[in-house]
PDB file of C-alpha atoms in Angstrom:
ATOM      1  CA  UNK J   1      -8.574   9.396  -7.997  1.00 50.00           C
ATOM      2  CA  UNK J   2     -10.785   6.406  -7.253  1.00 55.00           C
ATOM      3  CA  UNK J   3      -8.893   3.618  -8.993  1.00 65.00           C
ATOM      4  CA  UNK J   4      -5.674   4.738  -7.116  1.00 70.00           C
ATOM      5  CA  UNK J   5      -7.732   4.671  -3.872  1.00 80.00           C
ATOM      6  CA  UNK J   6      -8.846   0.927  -4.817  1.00 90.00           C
ATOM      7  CA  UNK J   7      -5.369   0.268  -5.993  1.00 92.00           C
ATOM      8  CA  UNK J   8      -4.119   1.816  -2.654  1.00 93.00           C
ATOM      9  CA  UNK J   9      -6.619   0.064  -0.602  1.00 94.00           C
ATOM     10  CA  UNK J  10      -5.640  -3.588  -2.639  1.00 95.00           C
ATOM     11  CA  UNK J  11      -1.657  -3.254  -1.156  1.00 96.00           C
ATOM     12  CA  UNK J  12      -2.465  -2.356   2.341  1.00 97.00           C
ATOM     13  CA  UNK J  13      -5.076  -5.958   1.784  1.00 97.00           C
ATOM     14  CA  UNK J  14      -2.794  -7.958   0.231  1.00 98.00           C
ATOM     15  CA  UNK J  15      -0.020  -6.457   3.060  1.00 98.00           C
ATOM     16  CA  UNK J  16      -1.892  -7.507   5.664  1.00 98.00           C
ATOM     17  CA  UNK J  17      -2.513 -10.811   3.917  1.00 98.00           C
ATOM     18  CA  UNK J  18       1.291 -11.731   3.750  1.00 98.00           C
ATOM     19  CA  UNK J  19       1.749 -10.658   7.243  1.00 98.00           C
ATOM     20  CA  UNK J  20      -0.992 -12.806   8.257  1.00 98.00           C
ATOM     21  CA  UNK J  21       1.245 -15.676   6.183  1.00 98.00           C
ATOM     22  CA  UNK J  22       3.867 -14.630   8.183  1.00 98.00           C
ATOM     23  CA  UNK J  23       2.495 -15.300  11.540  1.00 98.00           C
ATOM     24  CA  UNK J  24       1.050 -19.065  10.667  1.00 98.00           C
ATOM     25  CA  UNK J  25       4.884 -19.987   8.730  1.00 98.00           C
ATOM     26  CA  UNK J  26       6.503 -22.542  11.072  1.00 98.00           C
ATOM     27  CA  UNK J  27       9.661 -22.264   8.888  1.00 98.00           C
ATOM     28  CA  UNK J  28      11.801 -19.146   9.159  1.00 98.00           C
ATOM     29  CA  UNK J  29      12.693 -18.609   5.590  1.00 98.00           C
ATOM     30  CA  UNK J  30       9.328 -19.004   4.548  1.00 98.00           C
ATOM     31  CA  UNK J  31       8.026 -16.698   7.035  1.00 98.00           C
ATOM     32  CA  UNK J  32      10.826 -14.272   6.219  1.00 98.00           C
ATOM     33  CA  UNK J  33       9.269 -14.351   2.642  1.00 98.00           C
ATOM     34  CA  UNK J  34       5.711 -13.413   3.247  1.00 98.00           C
ATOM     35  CA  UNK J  35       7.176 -10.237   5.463  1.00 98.00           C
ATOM     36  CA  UNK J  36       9.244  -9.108   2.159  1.00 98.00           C
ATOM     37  CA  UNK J  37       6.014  -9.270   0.414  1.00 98.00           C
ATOM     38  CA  UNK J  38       3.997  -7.338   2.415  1.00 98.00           C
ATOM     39  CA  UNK J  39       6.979  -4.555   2.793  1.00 98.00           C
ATOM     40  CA  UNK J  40       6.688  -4.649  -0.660  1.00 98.00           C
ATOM     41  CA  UNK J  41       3.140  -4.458  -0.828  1.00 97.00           C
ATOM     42  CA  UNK J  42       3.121  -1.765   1.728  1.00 97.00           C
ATOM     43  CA  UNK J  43       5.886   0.406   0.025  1.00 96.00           C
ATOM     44  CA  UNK J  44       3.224   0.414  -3.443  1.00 96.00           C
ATOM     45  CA  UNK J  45       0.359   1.349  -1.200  1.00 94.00           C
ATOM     46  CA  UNK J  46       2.555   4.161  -0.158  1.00 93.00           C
ATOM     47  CA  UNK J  47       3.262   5.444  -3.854  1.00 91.00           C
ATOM     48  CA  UNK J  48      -0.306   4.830  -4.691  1.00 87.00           C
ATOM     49  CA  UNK J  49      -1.588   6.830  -1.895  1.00 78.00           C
ATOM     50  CA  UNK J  50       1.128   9.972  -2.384  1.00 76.00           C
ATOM     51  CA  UNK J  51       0.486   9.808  -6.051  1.00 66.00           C
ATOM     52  CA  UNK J  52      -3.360  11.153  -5.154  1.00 59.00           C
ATOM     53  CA  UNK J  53      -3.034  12.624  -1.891  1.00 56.00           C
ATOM     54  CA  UNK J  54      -3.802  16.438  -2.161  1.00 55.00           C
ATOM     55  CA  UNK J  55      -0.958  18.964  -2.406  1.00 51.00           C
ATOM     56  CA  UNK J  56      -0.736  21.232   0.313  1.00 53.00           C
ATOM     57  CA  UNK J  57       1.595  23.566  -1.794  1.00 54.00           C
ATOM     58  CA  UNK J  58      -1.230  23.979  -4.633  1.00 54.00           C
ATOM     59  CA  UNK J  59      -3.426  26.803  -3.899  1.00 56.00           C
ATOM     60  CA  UNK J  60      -7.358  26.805  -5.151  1.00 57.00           C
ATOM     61  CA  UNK J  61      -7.990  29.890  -7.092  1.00 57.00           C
ATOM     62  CA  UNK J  62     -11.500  31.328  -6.869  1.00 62.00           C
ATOM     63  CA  UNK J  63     -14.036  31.343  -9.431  1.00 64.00           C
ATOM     64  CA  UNK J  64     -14.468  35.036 -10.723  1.00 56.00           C
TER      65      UNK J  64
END
């Protein structure tokens, strides 16, 4: 659960990152790269996150 926290956390950085890129680029294609990255970057952070997220359909069973 903790590495795909980290790994979770390391997208959303590097997302931010590239759309920080994004915002200095004078040139238009180059600027339009740095946003791809970070919607890809942002789409793994997703994944990560879902893949440790809780379950709300999974019930706890008591210990007898």
């Amino acid at each position: 659960m903790v590495k795909d926290d980290n790994t979770s956390r390391y997208y959303r950085r590097r997302e931010a990152q590239e759309r920080a890129l994004a915002g200095k680029a004078l040139d238009t294609q180059i600027r339009k790269i740095h946003l791809e990255l970070a919607e890809g970057y942002a789409a793994k952070a997703q994944e990560s996150r879902s893949s440790w997220e809780p379950r709300s359909h999974l019930r706890t069973v008591p210990n007898s």
